Amino acid sequence: MNSSTSLFSASALSGRVAFVAGGSRGINRAIARRYAAHGAAVFVVSRDQSKIDDTVAELRALGAKAEGAAADVRDFAAVEAAINQCADSLGPIDIVVSGAAGNFVAPAHTLSSNGFRTVVDIDLNGTFHVFRAAYPRLRKPGASLLAISATHALLPAEGQAHVCSAKAGIQMLTQVLALEWGKDGVRVNSLAPGPVDGTEGMARLTPDEASRAALYERIPLGRYASLDEIADLALFLSTSAAGYITGTTVVCDGGQSLTGHARYGLQPA
């Protein structure tokens, strides 16, 4: 499915307000576009104001009401301020996406404490900050929270101790929040993509054609996902069509998890 087609009507999210953390690039920007194209008002957050401005302009060109603010997900006060700005300007929040992430390849014996802490702080702590800050400003019942994780939540990968630990934490956080907030009618899920074309993460993990080809061989469908495919799945999980799905990590990886992770950026043993 591409950006010009959809299983949902253009008004599927009409009247909804979506907050997308990490929404100025990659997967999260594609999700923000998909929400906007289906009628949602969208508020995007990232650390780079120029990228926020560019994204907001793109969303407005789609006919959506869109705003944004610069904030680092590691800073709870900054995230809370952005959430409040979103709710005050656009109304109660219906959809929250937490997708800010960090990654690099490093075997555990060379991985610094600071490197490990930085990834956990962005991915896991950042997801908690976004969801916790949003909770008081959610439209309840009916709100949907979605963490953009990765198959690292489920499978160990060499050179990725920091990322696997953070993503596994996101999976458990998703389940706990689904348990605690379900009574308020709030759904909490994670989306775990495998390799996705056009993302900074895959550019880092497969920096050349040889590493890219090696990863293709480990994916039963023989290709990477497109940004549109991940955005479509996020759209589904954010609509009433997924109204009975919560506490789940939805894997979209072309079958990669059936074969195990590649040795990203590492020489063969």
Protein backbone atom coordinates (compact mmCIF):
# COMPACT_ATOMS: atom_id res chain seq x y z
CA MET A 1 0.00 0.00 0.00
CA ASN A 2 1.38 3.45 -0.83
CA SER A 3 0.69 6.96 0.35
CA SER A 4 -2.04 7.49 -2.23
CA THR A 5 -4.22 4.56 -1.11
CA SER A 6 -5.76 3.52 2.18
CA LEU A 7 -8.19 1.00 3.58
CA PHE A 8 -9.64 3.80 5.71
CA SER A 9 -11.70 6.80 4.65
CA ALA A 10 -10.06 10.21 4.53
CA SER A 11 -12.15 11.17 7.58
CA ALA A 12 -11.20 8.13 9.68
CA LEU A 13 -9.52 10.37 12.29
CA SER A 14 -11.68 13.46 11.81
CA GLY A 15 -11.96 15.42 15.05
CA ARG A 16 -9.05 13.55 16.63
CA VAL A 17 -5.89 15.13 18.03
CA ALA A 18 -2.59 13.28 17.64
CA PHE A 19 0.68 14.02 19.46
CA VAL A 20 3.72 12.50 17.73
CA ALA A 21 7.06 12.53 19.56
CA GLY A 22 9.97 12.16 17.17
CA GLY A 23 7.57 13.25 14.45
CA SER A 24 9.94 15.27 12.27
CA ARG A 25 11.67 12.39 10.48
CA GLY A 26 11.55 8.76 9.43
CA ILE A 27 8.82 6.42 10.63
CA ASN A 28 7.26 8.97 12.96
CA ARG A 29 7.01 11.64 10.27
CA ALA A 30 5.34 9.10 7.96
CA ILE A 31 2.85 8.31 10.73
CA ALA A 32 2.17 12.02 11.27
CA ARG A 33 1.49 12.37 7.53
CA ARG A 34 -0.87 9.41 7.57
CA TYR A 35 -2.81 10.80 10.54
CA ALA A 36 -3.04 14.21 8.88
CA ALA A 37 -4.24 12.69 5.62
CA HIS A 38 -7.05 10.98 7.52
CA GLY A 39 -8.39 14.05 9.25
CA ALA A 40 -6.45 14.35 12.51
CA ALA A 41 -5.00 17.54 13.92
CA VAL A 42 -1.33 16.72 14.53
CA PHE A 43 1.23 18.11 16.96
CA VAL A 44 4.83 17.05 16.32
CA VAL A 45 7.77 17.18 18.68
CA SER A 46 11.50 16.73 18.13
CA ARG A 47 14.69 18.48 19.20
CA ASP A 48 15.24 20.38 15.92
CA GLN A 49 12.94 23.37 15.45
CA SER A 50 13.78 23.69 11.75
CA LYS A 51 12.70 20.09 11.11
CA ILE A 52 9.53 20.70 13.12
CA ASP A 53 8.73 23.75 11.01
CA ASP A 54 9.29 21.76 7.82
CA THR A 55 7.07 18.92 9.03
CA VAL A 56 4.30 21.24 10.16
CA ALA A 57 4.33 22.93 6.75
CA GLU A 58 4.04 19.54 5.04
CA LEU A 59 1.10 18.50 7.24
CA ARG A 60 -0.69 21.79 6.66
CA ALA A 61 -0.23 21.31 2.92
CA LEU A 62 -2.27 18.13 3.33
CA GLY A 63 -5.09 20.25 4.72
CA ALA A 64 -4.52 19.32 8.35
CA LYS A 65 -4.35 21.54 11.37
CA ALA A 66 -0.77 21.08 12.55
CA GLU A 67 1.54 22.56 15.14
CA GLY A 68 4.78 21.58 16.84
CA ALA A 69 7.32 22.33 19.52
CA ALA A 70 10.96 21.55 20.23
CA ALA A 71 11.50 19.20 23.17
CA ASP A 72 13.94 16.48 24.20
CA VAL A 73 12.06 13.37 25.37
CA ARG A 74 14.74 12.84 28.03
CA ASP A 75 13.49 16.01 29.74
CA PHE A 76 10.13 15.31 31.40
CA ALA A 77 9.38 18.98 32.04
CA ALA A 78 9.96 19.83 28.37
CA VAL A 79 7.73 16.96 27.25
CA GLU A 80 5.02 17.99 29.70
CA ALA A 81 5.14 21.56 28.41
CA ALA A 82 4.75 20.32 24.82
CA ILE A 83 1.83 18.07 25.80
CA ASN A 84 0.11 20.99 27.53
CA GLN A 85 0.72 23.23 24.52
CA CYS A 86 -0.83 20.59 22.26
CA ALA A 87 -3.92 20.12 24.44
CA ASP A 88 -4.39 23.84 25.03
CA SER A 89 -4.22 24.68 21.33
CA LEU A 90 -5.79 21.63 19.68
CA GLY A 91 -7.94 20.11 22.42
CA PRO A 92 -7.91 16.86 24.42
CA ILE A 93 -5.45 14.35 23.00
CA ASP A 94 -6.80 11.18 21.37
CA ILE A 95 -3.63 9.61 19.98
CA VAL A 96 -0.09 9.64 21.34
CA VAL A 97 2.90 8.22 19.48
CA SER A 98 6.24 7.91 21.23
CA GLY A 99 8.88 7.21 18.63
CA ALA A 100 12.09 9.06 19.48
CA ALA A 101 15.00 6.59 19.39
CA GLY A 102 18.76 6.29 19.30
CA ASN A 103 20.96 3.56 17.87
CA PHE A 104 24.51 2.67 16.93
CA VAL A 105 26.43 -0.59 16.64
CA ALA A 106 28.71 -1.48 19.56
CA PRO A 107 29.70 -4.88 20.98
CA ALA A 108 28.95 -4.97 24.69
CA HIS A 109 32.62 -5.15 25.68
CA THR A 110 33.28 -1.83 23.93
CA LEU A 111 29.98 -0.16 24.80
CA SER A 112 30.47 2.75 27.18
CA SER A 113 28.26 3.35 30.18
CA ASN A 114 27.28 6.69 28.68
CA GLY A 115 26.35 5.08 25.36
CA PHE A 116 24.16 2.48 27.06
CA ARG A 117 22.52 5.10 29.27
CA THR A 118 21.86 7.48 26.38
CA VAL A 119 19.90 4.94 24.35
CA VAL A 120 17.90 3.75 27.37
CA ASP A 121 17.21 7.37 28.29
CA ILE A 122 15.90 8.29 24.83
CA ASP A 123 13.99 5.10 24.07
CA LEU A 124 12.66 3.78 27.38
CA ASN A 125 12.67 6.82 29.66
CA GLY A 126 11.50 8.96 26.75
CA THR A 127 8.52 6.69 26.15
CA PHE A 128 7.58 6.82 29.81
CA HIS A 129 7.91 10.61 29.83
CA VAL A 130 5.66 11.01 26.77
CA PHE A 131 2.97 8.64 28.01
CA ARG A 132 3.06 9.84 31.61
CA ALA A 133 2.93 13.51 30.62
CA ALA A 134 0.07 12.85 28.20
CA TYR A 135 -2.12 10.88 30.58
CA PRO A 136 -3.80 13.87 32.33
CA ARG A 137 -4.56 15.51 28.96
CA LEU A 138 -5.98 12.44 27.19
CA ARG A 139 -9.56 12.19 26.00
CA LYS A 140 -10.77 9.30 28.16
CA PRO A 141 -12.18 6.81 27.30
CA GLY A 142 -11.05 6.21 23.74
CA ALA A 143 -7.45 7.39 23.72
CA SER A 144 -4.77 5.31 22.01
CA LEU A 145 -1.09 5.31 22.98
CA LEU A 146 1.45 3.77 20.61
CA ALA A 147 5.15 3.20 21.24
CA ILE A 148 7.29 2.78 18.13
CA SER A 149 9.66 0.04 19.21
CA ALA A 150 11.55 -2.58 17.16
CA THR A 151 11.97 -6.33 16.93
CA HIS A 152 14.89 -5.82 19.32
CA ALA A 153 12.19 -6.01 22.02
CA LEU A 154 11.80 -9.69 21.21
CA LEU A 155 15.09 -10.89 19.75
CA PRO A 156 18.69 -10.47 20.91
CA ALA A 157 21.02 -8.87 18.39
CA GLU A 158 24.79 -8.71 18.63
CA GLY A 159 26.12 -5.19 18.89
CA GLN A 160 22.75 -4.01 20.19
CA ALA A 161 22.75 -4.68 23.96
CA HIS A 162 21.69 -1.10 24.66
CA VAL A 163 18.88 -1.10 22.09
CA CYS A 164 17.56 -4.56 22.96
CA SER A 165 17.44 -3.63 26.64
CA ALA A 166 15.59 -0.39 25.95
CA LYS A 167 13.08 -1.97 23.56
CA ALA A 168 12.38 -4.89 25.90
CA GLY A 169 11.67 -2.32 28.59
CA ILE A 170 9.22 -0.55 26.27
CA GLN A 171 7.37 -3.81 25.72
CA MET A 172 6.91 -4.36 29.45
CA LEU A 173 6.00 -0.70 30.02
CA THR A 174 3.33 -1.08 27.32
CA GLN A 175 1.84 -4.06 29.13
CA VAL A 176 1.86 -2.43 32.57
CA LEU A 177 0.26 0.79 31.34
CA ALA A 178 -2.37 -1.21 29.44
CA LEU A 179 -3.21 -2.97 32.70
CA GLU A 180 -3.35 0.22 34.77
CA TRP A 181 -5.04 2.55 32.27
CA GLY A 182 -7.44 0.10 30.66
CA LYS A 183 -10.05 0.89 33.30
CA ASP A 184 -10.07 4.46 31.95
CA GLY A 185 -10.68 3.23 28.41
CA VAL A 186 -7.11 4.01 27.33
CA ARG A 187 -5.39 1.56 24.99
CA VAL A 188 -1.59 1.16 25.03
CA ASN A 189 0.29 -0.78 22.35
CA SER A 190 3.73 -1.07 20.78
CA LEU A 191 4.57 -1.36 17.11
CA ALA A 192 7.77 -3.32 16.42
CA PRO A 193 8.99 -2.84 12.84
CA GLY A 194 11.79 -4.85 11.35
CA PRO A 195 14.06 -3.21 8.78
CA VAL A 196 12.40 -0.16 7.20
CA ASP A 197 13.65 1.56 4.05
CA GLY A 198 14.50 5.24 4.21
CA THR A 199 15.28 5.38 7.93
CA GLU A 200 18.38 6.65 9.68
CA GLY A 201 18.48 3.52 11.81
CA MET A 202 18.85 1.17 8.85
CA ALA A 203 21.44 3.46 7.28
CA ARG A 204 23.51 2.99 10.44
CA LEU A 205 22.90 -0.75 10.83
CA THR A 206 23.45 -1.64 7.15
CA PRO A 207 25.87 1.02 5.89
CA ASP A 208 26.79 -0.72 2.61
CA GLU A 209 25.30 -2.97 -0.07
CA ALA A 210 26.97 -6.10 1.35
CA SER A 211 25.37 -5.68 4.78
CA ARG A 212 22.05 -4.78 3.18
CA ALA A 213 22.10 -7.88 0.98
CA ALA A 214 23.01 -10.08 3.95
CA LEU A 215 19.98 -8.79 5.83
CA TYR A 216 17.67 -9.36 2.85
CA GLU A 217 18.62 -13.03 3.03
CA ARG A 218 17.34 -13.23 6.61
CA ILE A 219 13.92 -11.76 5.74
CA PRO A 220 11.48 -14.33 4.32
CA LEU A 221 9.73 -11.66 2.23
CA GLY A 222 13.13 -10.62 0.84
CA ARG A 223 12.81 -6.86 1.27
CA TYR A 224 12.59 -4.03 3.77
CA ALA A 225 9.27 -2.51 4.80
CA SER A 226 8.30 0.85 3.36
CA LEU A 227 7.53 3.84 5.53
CA ASP A 228 3.99 3.74 4.18
CA GLU A 229 3.47 0.18 5.38
CA ILE A 230 4.46 1.08 8.93
CA ALA A 231 2.32 4.23 8.82
CA ASP A 232 -0.67 2.18 7.66
CA LEU A 233 -0.29 -0.19 10.60
CA ALA A 234 0.01 2.73 13.02
CA LEU A 235 -3.16 4.20 11.52
CA PHE A 236 -5.04 0.94 12.05
CA LEU A 237 -3.88 0.66 15.67
CA SER A 238 -5.07 4.24 16.28
CA THR A 239 -8.61 3.79 14.94
CA SER A 240 -11.70 2.18 16.40
CA ALA A 241 -11.02 -0.82 14.14
CA ALA A 242 -8.38 -1.77 16.74
CA GLY A 243 -10.61 -0.82 19.65
CA TYR A 244 -10.15 -4.16 21.46
CA ILE A 245 -6.37 -4.36 21.04
CA THR A 246 -4.26 -3.28 24.02
CA GLY A 247 -1.10 -4.35 25.82
CA THR A 248 0.24 -5.86 22.61
CA THR A 249 3.48 -5.56 20.68
CA VAL A 250 2.55 -5.81 17.01
CA VAL A 251 5.44 -7.09 14.89
CA CYS A 252 5.79 -5.94 11.26
CA ASP A 253 9.07 -7.41 10.00
CA GLY A 254 8.47 -9.46 6.85
CA GLY A 255 9.13 -12.60 8.89
CA GLN A 256 12.61 -11.56 10.04
CA SER A 257 11.86 -12.63 13.61
CA LEU A 258 11.47 -16.19 12.34
CA THR A 259 15.15 -16.29 11.36
CA GLY A 260 16.76 -14.12 14.02
CA HIS A 261 18.66 -10.87 13.82
CA ALA A 262 21.62 -10.28 11.55
CA ARG A 263 24.99 -9.34 13.04
CA TYR A 264 24.50 -5.63 12.39
CA GLY A 265 27.75 -4.00 11.36
CA LEU A 266 29.84 -6.80 12.90
CA GLN A 267 32.31 -9.12 11.22
CA PRO A 268 31.34 -12.81 11.04
CA ALA A 269 32.43 -14.84 14.06
